[in-house]
Amino acid sequence: TAIVEPCEAPRSTLNPDLKTTEELKELYGVPIFKTFDDFLKSPQAKSTDGVIIATSHSSHYEVGMKAMGHFHILMEKPMTTDLTEADDLAKTALRCDKIFMLNNTANFRPSAEKVHDMIKSEIGKIQTVKCYMAAALLWLFENPENEGWNKPTGSMQGNGFGWGQMSHALAWLFFVTELEPESVFCSMSYSEKTGADLSDMAIIRCAGGAIMNIHGTASLPFKSYFESTKDIGIKVFGSSGVLSYAGEDQHPESGELRLERYDGTEVHLPGFYFENYQADGDGPESLQAFLKGCSGEKFLNAADALIGRKVVATIDAMYRSAKSGQN
């Protein structure tokens, strides 16, 4: 076990209490390496089964390609913000005999597998998907100091709520519906302070004729980091019925999973479980699944490289469409 961190005293506007590498070394009793190459040369690498890549979006590709084939990988989302890099990561992951997972925690909730199975068996052919996600994140995207969240770099056509939040909802939707996006038309509204997109509205046409209507905004009122959860509403319309899943993230009692069949019968399952970012306990279900995979146990990879690639391609197309006014 080891930690790779090039900065001895990392700092972030999002968390003023980040520990120094010396404090991390003492807390976890593990060595610290300044580069991933240094780690690869170390004795610790030889006894490591898996790595968690929680670096900046722009470095996911470089670190991921170095780790590929050597270790099982759990990578923070989005997989990358460059479509060429996403293609390369996905193709390489498919050729390797190692696990590649994205840390889309909502995908690994038991409720996500339940929704997936109900869509497949209960509502017939998917016709339309409607998804709404609102978050209280103006403080993040309208702060000029948060350049990593509001300024595009490299091949990015924009930055903001799309890359920062829509990757969560899209990964979940692509897992539960198994839809394949083909074309995207998108409009965005932007911050006058930073230029980041604050609200996104996209129409995504998928193979087989299904249409996805995706709306996201950062404009919910902010209370506190722990009190301000996300408001999410999802409906999947099929040839045999409609599945609805809605509520406030982190407040299970606020919503339910509902199936309404066209024959008049209904199923109601209380509870809304989406993302899991609780710091207590054994970690989110995504981490638990990853540890099972590293141990050789059976697990469901609900956010693999192909889903990651779909998400990157869709968000990239959203920014390009918003910029050009075309599909």
mmCIF file of C-alpha atoms in Angstrom:
data_model
loop_
_atom_site.group_PDB
_atom_site.id
_atom_site.type_symbol
_atom_site.label_atom_id
_atom_site.label_comp_id
_atom_site.label_asym_id
_atom_site.label_seq_id
_atom_site.Cartn_x
_atom_site.Cartn_y
_atom_site.Cartn_z
ATOM 1 C CA THR A 1 0.000 0.000 0.000
ATOM 2 C CA ALA A 2 1.266 3.459 -0.903
ATOM 3 C CA ILE A 3 0.202 7.007 -1.754
ATOM 4 C CA VAL A 4 1.404 8.944 -4.818
ATOM 5 C CA GLU A 5 1.269 12.727 -4.329
ATOM 6 C CA PRO A 6 3.761 15.168 -5.884
ATOM 7 C CA CYS A 7 2.890 18.066 -3.577
ATOM 8 C CA GLU A 8 4.102 17.881 0.017
ATOM 9 C CA ALA A 9 1.354 20.221 1.233
ATOM 10 C CA PRO A 10 -1.582 20.019 -1.210
ATOM 11 C CA ARG A 11 -4.151 22.820 -1.044
ATOM 12 C CA SER A 12 -7.637 23.268 -2.438
ATOM 13 C CA THR A 13 -10.301 25.980 -2.279
ATOM 14 C CA LEU A 14 -12.810 23.146 -1.783
ATOM 15 C CA ASN A 15 -11.142 21.695 1.311
ATOM 16 C CA PRO A 16 -8.917 23.857 3.528
ATOM 17 C CA ASP A 17 -8.103 20.894 5.773
ATOM 18 C CA LEU A 18 -6.103 18.712 3.386
ATOM 19 C CA LYS A 19 -3.333 16.808 5.131
ATOM 20 C CA THR A 20 0.329 17.069 4.197
ATOM 21 C CA THR A 21 2.042 14.003 2.775
ATOM 22 C CA GLU A 22 3.937 13.626 6.040
ATOM 23 C CA GLU A 23 0.635 13.568 7.942
ATOM 24 C CA LEU A 24 -0.787 11.022 5.489
ATOM 25 C CA LYS A 25 2.307 8.854 5.884
ATOM 26 C CA GLU A 26 1.911 8.884 9.656
ATOM 27 C CA LEU A 27 -1.879 8.384 9.559
ATOM 28 C CA TYR A 28 -1.876 5.381 7.224
ATOM 29 C CA GLY A 29 1.606 4.008 7.851
ATOM 30 C CA VAL A 30 2.449 3.855 4.146
ATOM 31 C CA PRO A 31 5.237 5.247 1.967
ATOM 32 C CA ILE A 32 4.693 8.365 -0.135
ATOM 33 C CA PHE A 33 5.907 8.616 -3.742
ATOM 34 C CA LYS A 34 6.132 11.846 -5.710
ATOM 35 C CA THR A 35 5.437 10.220 -9.104
ATOM 36 C CA PHE A 36 3.615 7.141 -10.341
ATOM 37 C CA ASP A 37 6.809 6.083 -12.127
ATOM 38 C CA ASP A 38 8.629 6.044 -8.779
ATOM 39 C CA PHE A 39 5.869 3.863 -7.344
ATOM 40 C CA LEU A 40 6.065 1.447 -10.291
ATOM 41 C CA LYS A 41 9.771 0.889 -9.563
ATOM 42 C CA SER A 42 9.196 0.265 -5.866
ATOM 43 C CA PRO A 43 8.792 -3.038 -3.978
ATOM 44 C CA GLN A 44 5.287 -1.891 -2.972
ATOM 45 C CA ALA A 45 4.137 -2.038 -6.612
ATOM 46 C CA LYS A 46 4.956 -5.733 -6.793
ATOM 47 C CA SER A 47 2.513 -6.514 -3.972
ATOM 48 C CA THR A 48 -0.256 -4.143 -5.110
ATOM 49 C CA ASP A 49 -3.438 -5.547 -6.675
ATOM 50 C CA GLY A 50 -5.318 -2.334 -7.450
ATOM 51 C CA VAL A 51 -4.917 1.432 -7.632
ATOM 52 C CA ILE A 52 -7.387 4.259 -7.068
ATOM 53 C CA ILE A 53 -6.820 7.167 -9.445
ATOM 54 C CA ALA A 54 -8.208 10.297 -7.773
ATOM 55 C CA THR A 55 -6.141 12.891 -9.601
ATOM 56 C CA SER A 56 -7.238 15.873 -11.713
ATOM 57 C CA HIS A 57 -9.324 15.025 -14.802
ATOM 58 C CA SER A 58 -6.459 16.070 -17.074
ATOM 59 C CA SER A 59 -4.069 13.483 -15.611
ATOM 60 C CA HIS A 60 -6.441 10.482 -15.612
ATOM 61 C CA TYR A 61 -5.254 9.345 -19.033
ATOM 62 C CA GLU A 62 -1.518 9.478 -18.295
ATOM 63 C CA VAL A 63 -1.773 7.708 -14.954
ATOM 64 C CA GLY A 64 -4.419 5.293 -16.201
ATOM 65 C CA MET A 65 -2.367 4.152 -19.196
ATOM 66 C CA LYS A 66 0.685 3.588 -16.960
ATOM 67 C CA ALA A 67 -1.391 1.530 -14.535
ATOM 68 C CA MET A 68 -3.262 -0.431 -17.210
ATOM 69 C CA GLY A 69 -2.242 -4.062 -17.421
ATOM 70 C CA HIS A 70 -0.389 -3.938 -14.101
ATOM 71 C CA PHE A 71 -3.219 -3.260 -11.659
ATOM 72 C CA HIS A 72 -6.972 -3.267 -11.289
ATOM 73 C CA ILE A 73 -8.136 0.363 -11.587
ATOM 74 C CA LEU A 74 -10.823 2.430 -9.858
ATOM 75 C CA MET A 75 -10.767 5.842 -11.540
ATOM 76 C CA GLU A 76 -12.625 8.967 -10.495
ATOM 77 C CA LYS A 77 -15.236 10.248 -12.913
ATOM 78 C CA PRO A 78 -15.288 11.480 -15.564
ATOM 79 C CA MET A 79 -12.826 9.052 -17.153
ATOM 80 C CA THR A 80 -11.219 11.982 -18.956
ATOM 81 C CA THR A 81 -12.321 15.189 -20.671
ATOM 82 C CA ASP A 82 -10.759 14.295 -24.024
ATOM 83 C CA LEU A 83 -12.613 11.939 -26.386
ATOM 84 C CA THR A 84 -9.432 10.596 -28.023
ATOM 85 C CA GLU A 85 -8.057 9.725 -24.584
ATOM 86 C CA ALA A 86 -11.373 8.108 -23.618
ATOM 87 C CA ASP A 87 -11.295 5.973 -26.775
ATOM 88 C CA ASP A 88 -7.748 4.863 -26.008
ATOM 89 C CA LEU A 89 -8.491 4.077 -22.354
ATOM 90 C CA ALA A 90 -11.599 2.077 -23.273
ATOM 91 C CA LYS A 91 -9.875 0.078 -26.010
ATOM 92 C CA THR A 92 -6.881 -0.669 -23.797
ATOM 93 C CA ALA A 93 -9.101 -1.660 -20.855
ATOM 94 C CA LEU A 94 -10.961 -4.151 -23.054
ATOM 95 C CA ARG A 95 -7.669 -5.786 -24.071
ATOM 96 C CA CYS A 96 -6.412 -6.133 -20.494
ATOM 97 C CA ASP A 97 -7.283 -8.891 -18.053
ATOM 98 C CA LYS A 98 -7.594 -6.360 -15.229
ATOM 99 C CA ILE A 99 -10.662 -4.606 -13.813
ATOM 100 C CA PHE A 100 -11.337 -1.041 -14.950
ATOM 101 C CA MET A 101 -14.022 0.831 -13.007
ATOM 102 C CA LEU A 102 -15.227 4.420 -12.774
ATOM 103 C CA ASN A 103 -16.174 5.711 -9.337
ATOM 104 C CA ASN A 104 -19.767 6.542 -10.251
ATOM 105 C CA THR A 105 -21.107 5.649 -6.820
ATOM 106 C CA ALA A 106 -24.792 5.844 -7.857
ATOM 107 C CA ASN A 107 -24.273 3.020 -10.370
ATOM 108 C CA PHE A 108 -23.221 0.597 -7.656
ATOM 109 C CA ARG A 109 -26.183 1.128 -5.346
ATOM 110 C CA PRO A 110 -28.465 -1.931 -5.143
ATOM 111 C CA SER A 111 -31.269 0.356 -6.360
ATOM 112 C CA ALA A 112 -29.448 0.966 -9.659
ATOM 113 C CA GLU A 113 -29.330 -2.758 -10.405
ATOM 114 C CA LYS A 114 -33.017 -2.974 -9.450
ATOM 115 C CA VAL A 115 -33.906 -0.137 -11.856
ATOM 116 C CA HIS A 116 -31.818 -1.769 -14.594
ATOM 117 C CA ASP A 117 -33.631 -5.080 -14.201
ATOM 118 C CA MET A 118 -37.087 -3.473 -14.059
ATOM 119 C CA ILE A 119 -36.447 -1.447 -17.202
ATOM 120 C CA LYS A 120 -35.290 -4.563 -19.010
ATOM 121 C CA SER A 121 -38.195 -6.764 -17.925
ATOM 122 C CA GLU A 122 -41.170 -4.493 -17.240
ATOM 123 C CA ILE A 123 -41.527 -1.454 -19.516
ATOM 124 C CA GLY A 124 -40.849 -2.871 -22.986
ATOM 125 C CA LYS A 125 -38.901 -0.962 -25.609
ATOM 126 C CA ILE A 126 -37.576 2.356 -24.333
ATOM 127 C CA GLN A 127 -39.076 5.351 -26.143
ATOM 128 C CA THR A 128 -38.147 8.400 -24.080
ATOM 129 C CA VAL A 129 -35.976 9.141 -21.052
ATOM 130 C CA LYS A 130 -36.339 12.320 -19.027
ATOM 131 C CA CYS A 131 -33.746 13.254 -16.414
ATOM 132 C CA TYR A 132 -33.537 16.364 -14.227
ATOM 133 C CA MET A 133 -30.701 17.011 -11.766
ATOM 134 C CA ALA A 134 -30.269 20.180 -9.720
ATOM 135 C CA ALA A 135 -27.463 20.934 -7.272
ATOM 136 C CA ALA A 136 -26.464 23.846 -5.032
ATOM 137 C CA LEU A 137 -23.106 24.472 -6.683
ATOM 138 C CA LEU A 138 -23.000 28.118 -7.729
ATOM 139 C CA TRP A 139 -20.345 28.591 -5.047
ATOM 140 C CA LEU A 140 -18.149 26.131 -6.959
ATOM 141 C CA PHE A 141 -18.655 27.174 -10.567
ATOM 142 C CA GLU A 142 -18.823 30.958 -9.977
ATOM 143 C CA ASN A 143 -15.631 31.193 -7.940
ATOM 144 C CA PRO A 144 -12.777 32.328 -10.264
ATOM 145 C CA GLU A 145 -10.269 30.558 -7.996
ATOM 146 C CA ASN A 146 -11.759 27.160 -8.911
ATOM 147 C CA GLU A 147 -10.143 27.107 -12.343
ATOM 148 C CA GLY A 148 -10.150 23.318 -12.518
ATOM 149 C CA TRP A 149 -13.953 23.418 -12.404
ATOM 150 C CA ASN A 150 -14.702 26.389 -14.634
ATOM 151 C CA LYS A 151 -11.867 26.878 -17.133
ATOM 152 C CA PRO A 152 -11.414 24.550 -20.135
ATOM 153 C CA THR A 153 -7.993 23.066 -20.826
ATOM 154 C CA GLY A 154 -6.587 20.980 -23.658
ATOM 155 C CA SER A 155 -9.280 19.860 -26.095
ATOM 156 C CA MET A 156 -12.171 20.838 -23.783
ATOM 157 C CA GLN A 157 -14.788 23.027 -25.471
ATOM 158 C CA GLY A 158 -16.014 24.300 -22.110
ATOM 159 C CA ASN A 159 -16.071 23.503 -18.398
ATOM 160 C CA GLY A 160 -18.594 23.705 -15.599
ATOM 161 C CA PHE A 161 -21.706 21.778 -14.639
ATOM 162 C CA GLY A 162 -21.415 19.465 -17.663
ATOM 163 C CA TRP A 163 -18.064 17.939 -16.785
ATOM 164 C CA GLY A 164 -18.499 18.521 -13.057
ATOM 165 C CA GLN A 165 -21.955 16.978 -12.541
ATOM 166 C CA MET A 166 -23.685 15.643 -15.659
ATOM 167 C CA SER A 167 -21.142 12.823 -15.789
ATOM 168 C CA HIS A 168 -22.821 11.406 -12.641
ATOM 169 C CA ALA A 169 -26.343 11.323 -14.088
ATOM 170 C CA LEU A 170 -25.309 10.165 -17.571
ATOM 171 C CA ALA A 171 -23.274 7.227 -16.267
ATOM 172 C CA TRP A 172 -26.275 6.075 -14.231
ATOM 173 C CA LEU A 173 -28.648 6.453 -17.179
ATOM 174 C CA PHE A 174 -26.379 4.587 -19.584
ATOM 175 C CA PHE A 175 -26.070 1.737 -17.068
ATOM 176 C CA VAL A 176 -29.764 1.299 -16.275
ATOM 177 C CA THR A 177 -31.051 1.808 -19.851
ATOM 178 C CA GLU A 178 -28.145 0.360 -21.893
ATOM 179 C CA LEU A 179 -28.910 3.014 -24.536
ATOM 180 C CA GLU A 180 -26.314 3.964 -27.157
ATOM 181 C CA PRO A 181 -26.141 7.719 -27.868
ATOM 182 C CA GLU A 182 -25.873 8.719 -31.532
ATOM 183 C CA SER A 183 -26.409 12.499 -31.712
ATOM 184 C CA VAL A 184 -26.665 15.408 -29.260
ATOM 185 C CA PHE A 185 -28.209 18.880 -29.378
ATOM 186 C CA CYS A 186 -27.549 21.054 -26.340
ATOM 187 C CA SER A 187 -28.040 24.576 -25.001
ATOM 188 C CA MET A 188 -26.251 26.000 -21.979
ATOM 189 C CA SER A 189 -26.397 29.099 -19.799
ATOM 190 C CA TYR A 190 -23.145 30.496 -18.439
ATOM 191 C CA SER A 191 -21.745 32.329 -15.432
ATOM 192 C CA GLU A 192 -20.909 35.988 -16.054
ATOM 193 C CA LYS A 193 -18.130 35.656 -13.472
ATOM 194 C CA THR A 194 -16.246 32.611 -14.755
ATOM 195 C CA GLY A 195 -17.780 31.536 -18.076
ATOM 196 C CA ALA A 196 -18.609 28.105 -16.626
ATOM 197 C CA ASP A 197 -21.852 26.508 -17.753
ATOM 198 C CA LEU A 198 -24.371 26.607 -14.908
ATOM 199 C CA SER A 199 -27.395 25.023 -16.608
ATOM 200 C CA ASP A 200 -27.458 22.455 -19.412
ATOM 201 C CA MET A 201 -30.354 21.148 -21.516
ATOM 202 C CA ALA A 202 -29.647 18.337 -23.989
ATOM 203 C CA ILE A 203 -31.630 16.187 -26.401
ATOM 204 C CA ILE A 204 -29.801 12.911 -27.038
ATOM 205 C CA ARG A 205 -30.974 10.646 -29.840
ATOM 206 C CA CYS A 206 -30.040 7.019 -29.318
ATOM 207 C CA ALA A 207 -29.764 3.921 -31.471
ATOM 208 C CA GLY A 208 -33.174 2.308 -31.956
ATOM 209 C CA GLY A 209 -35.006 5.647 -31.899
ATOM 210 C CA ALA A 210 -35.130 6.420 -28.166
ATOM 211 C CA ILE A 211 -34.706 10.051 -27.107
ATOM 212 C CA MET A 212 -33.147 11.277 -23.870
ATOM 213 C CA ASN A 213 -34.058 14.716 -22.476
ATOM 214 C CA ILE A 214 -31.391 15.738 -19.948
ATOM 215 C CA HIS A 215 -31.544 18.892 -17.826
ATOM 216 C CA GLY A 216 -29.044 19.886 -15.159
ATOM 217 C CA THR A 217 -28.455 23.056 -13.157
ATOM 218 C CA ALA A 218 -26.140 24.273 -10.388
ATOM 219 C CA SER A 219 -28.660 26.861 -9.178
ATOM 220 C CA LEU A 220 -30.298 25.348 -6.095
ATOM 221 C CA PRO A 221 -29.893 27.540 -2.973
ATOM 222 C CA PHE A 222 -26.821 26.615 -0.960
ATOM 223 C CA LYS A 223 -27.182 25.839 2.764
ATOM 224 C CA SER A 224 -23.997 24.042 3.708
ATOM 225 C CA TYR A 225 -21.736 21.404 2.184
ATOM 226 C CA PHE A 226 -23.469 18.636 4.146
ATOM 227 C CA GLU A 227 -27.053 19.980 4.076
ATOM 228 C CA SER A 228 -27.281 20.874 0.396
ATOM 229 C CA THR A 229 -28.144 17.696 -1.461
ATOM 230 C CA LYS A 230 -29.173 17.159 -5.090
ATOM 231 C CA ASP A 231 -32.726 17.140 -6.410
ATOM 232 C CA ILE A 232 -33.100 14.375 -9.009
ATOM 233 C CA GLY A 233 -36.026 13.207 -11.111
ATOM 234 C CA ILE A 234 -35.897 10.425 -13.713
ATOM 235 C CA LYS A 235 -38.641 8.916 -15.901
ATOM 236 C CA VAL A 236 -38.196 6.151 -18.446
ATOM 237 C CA PHE A 237 -41.118 5.709 -20.852
ATOM 238 C CA GLY A 238 -41.423 2.367 -22.602
ATOM 239 C CA SER A 239 -43.875 0.520 -24.832
ATOM 240 C CA SER A 240 -45.386 -1.313 -21.819
ATOM 241 C CA GLY A 241 -45.082 1.169 -18.968
ATOM 242 C CA VAL A 242 -43.270 3.994 -17.213
ATOM 243 C CA LEU A 243 -40.578 3.796 -14.543
ATOM 244 C CA SER A 244 -40.033 6.799 -12.248
ATOM 245 C CA TYR A 245 -37.233 7.362 -9.756
ATOM 246 C CA ALA A 246 -36.997 10.675 -7.922
ATOM 247 C CA GLY A 247 -35.984 12.267 -4.658
ATOM 248 C CA GLU A 248 -33.316 14.260 -2.849
ATOM 249 C CA ASP A 249 -29.872 12.730 -2.898
ATOM 250 C CA GLN A 250 -28.735 11.639 0.603
ATOM 251 C CA HIS A 251 -32.346 11.661 1.882
ATOM 252 C CA PRO A 252 -33.751 8.191 1.121
ATOM 253 C CA GLU A 253 -37.129 9.007 2.666
ATOM 254 C CA SER A 254 -37.692 11.792 0.115
ATOM 255 C CA GLY A 255 -38.516 9.564 -2.840
ATOM 256 C CA GLU A 256 -39.368 6.203 -4.319
ATOM 257 C CA LEU A 257 -39.053 3.882 -7.280
ATOM 258 C CA ARG A 258 -42.391 3.601 -9.090
ATOM 259 C CA LEU A 259 -43.464 1.372 -11.961
ATOM 260 C CA GLU A 260 -46.723 2.147 -13.776
ATOM 261 C CA ARG A 261 -47.768 -0.431 -16.347
ATOM 262 C CA TYR A 262 -50.187 0.359 -19.160
ATOM 263 C CA ASP A 263 -52.440 -2.472 -17.931
ATOM 264 C CA GLY A 264 -53.194 -0.349 -14.857
ATOM 265 C CA THR A 265 -51.010 -2.191 -12.333
ATOM 266 C CA GLU A 266 -48.383 -0.368 -10.303
ATOM 267 C CA VAL A 267 -45.356 -1.140 -8.130
ATOM 268 C CA HIS A 268 -44.105 1.275 -5.454
ATOM 269 C CA LEU A 269 -40.764 0.750 -3.697
ATOM 270 C CA PRO A 270 -40.003 3.432 -1.067
ATOM 271 C CA GLY A 271 -36.579 5.022 -0.804
ATOM 272 C CA PHE A 272 -34.329 7.064 -3.069
ATOM 273 C CA TYR A 273 -30.674 6.059 -3.216
ATOM 274 C CA PHE A 274 -28.386 7.767 -5.693
ATOM 275 C CA GLU A 275 -24.834 8.910 -5.011
ATOM 276 C CA ASN A 276 -23.069 7.754 -1.873
ATOM 277 C CA TYR A 277 -20.438 10.140 -0.568
ATOM 278 C CA GLN A 278 -20.701 9.401 3.126
ATOM 279 C CA ALA A 279 -17.269 9.460 4.753
ATOM 280 C CA ASP A 280 -18.189 7.016 7.513
ATOM 281 C CA GLY A 281 -18.336 3.224 7.398
ATOM 282 C CA ASP A 282 -16.769 1.007 4.753
ATOM 283 C CA GLY A 283 -17.009 3.495 1.910
ATOM 284 C CA PRO A 284 -19.383 3.620 -1.056
ATOM 285 C CA GLU A 285 -20.623 0.518 -2.844
ATOM 286 C CA SER A 286 -18.284 1.316 -5.740
ATOM 287 C CA LEU A 287 -15.249 0.942 -3.478
ATOM 288 C CA GLN A 288 -16.659 -2.228 -1.940
ATOM 289 C CA ALA A 289 -17.188 -3.691 -5.431
ATOM 290 C CA PHE A 290 -13.635 -2.751 -6.398
ATOM 291 C CA LEU A 291 -12.190 -4.466 -3.338
ATOM 292 C CA LYS A 292 -14.203 -7.582 -4.167
ATOM 293 C CA GLY A 293 -12.784 -7.537 -7.678
ATOM 294 C CA CYS A 294 -9.232 -7.126 -6.398
ATOM 295 C CA SER A 295 -9.817 -10.124 -4.122
ATOM 296 C CA GLY A 296 -11.114 -12.279 -6.951
ATOM 297 C CA GLU A 297 -14.695 -12.254 -5.669
ATOM 298 C CA LYS A 298 -17.729 -11.960 -7.919
ATOM 299 C CA PHE A 299 -19.015 -8.402 -8.394
ATOM 300 C CA LEU A 300 -21.003 -6.271 -10.854
ATOM 301 C CA ASN A 301 -19.001 -3.634 -12.736
ATOM 302 C CA ALA A 302 -21.755 -1.063 -13.169
ATOM 303 C CA ALA A 303 -19.456 1.695 -14.487
ATOM 304 C CA ASP A 304 -16.926 0.097 -16.812
ATOM 305 C CA ALA A 305 -14.717 1.652 -19.490
ATOM 306 C CA LEU A 306 -17.458 1.499 -22.147
ATOM 307 C CA ILE A 307 -19.880 3.453 -19.971
ATOM 308 C CA GLY A 308 -17.079 5.894 -19.178
ATOM 309 C CA ARG A 309 -16.403 6.366 -22.874
ATOM 310 C CA LYS A 310 -20.120 6.991 -23.591
ATOM 311 C CA VAL A 311 -20.227 9.661 -20.900
ATOM 312 C CA VAL A 312 -17.153 11.460 -22.233
ATOM 313 C CA ALA A 313 -18.447 11.332 -25.820
ATOM 314 C CA THR A 314 -21.858 12.674 -24.781
ATOM 315 C CA ILE A 315 -20.565 15.554 -22.653
ATOM 316 C CA ASP A 316 -17.989 16.487 -25.287
ATOM 317 C CA ALA A 317 -20.812 16.564 -27.873
ATOM 318 C CA MET A 318 -22.950 18.692 -25.506
ATOM 319 C CA TYR A 319 -20.269 21.370 -25.267
ATOM 320 C CA ARG A 320 -19.619 21.317 -29.001
ATOM 321 C CA SER A 321 -23.319 21.577 -29.778
ATOM 322 C CA ALA A 322 -23.842 24.443 -27.314
ATOM 323 C CA LYS A 323 -20.894 26.273 -28.861
ATOM 324 C CA SER A 324 -21.933 25.741 -32.491
ATOM 325 C CA GLY A 325 -25.710 25.733 -32.133
ATOM 326 C CA GLN A 326 -25.849 22.467 -34.091
ATOM 327 C CA ASN A 327 -25.979 18.707 -33.439
#
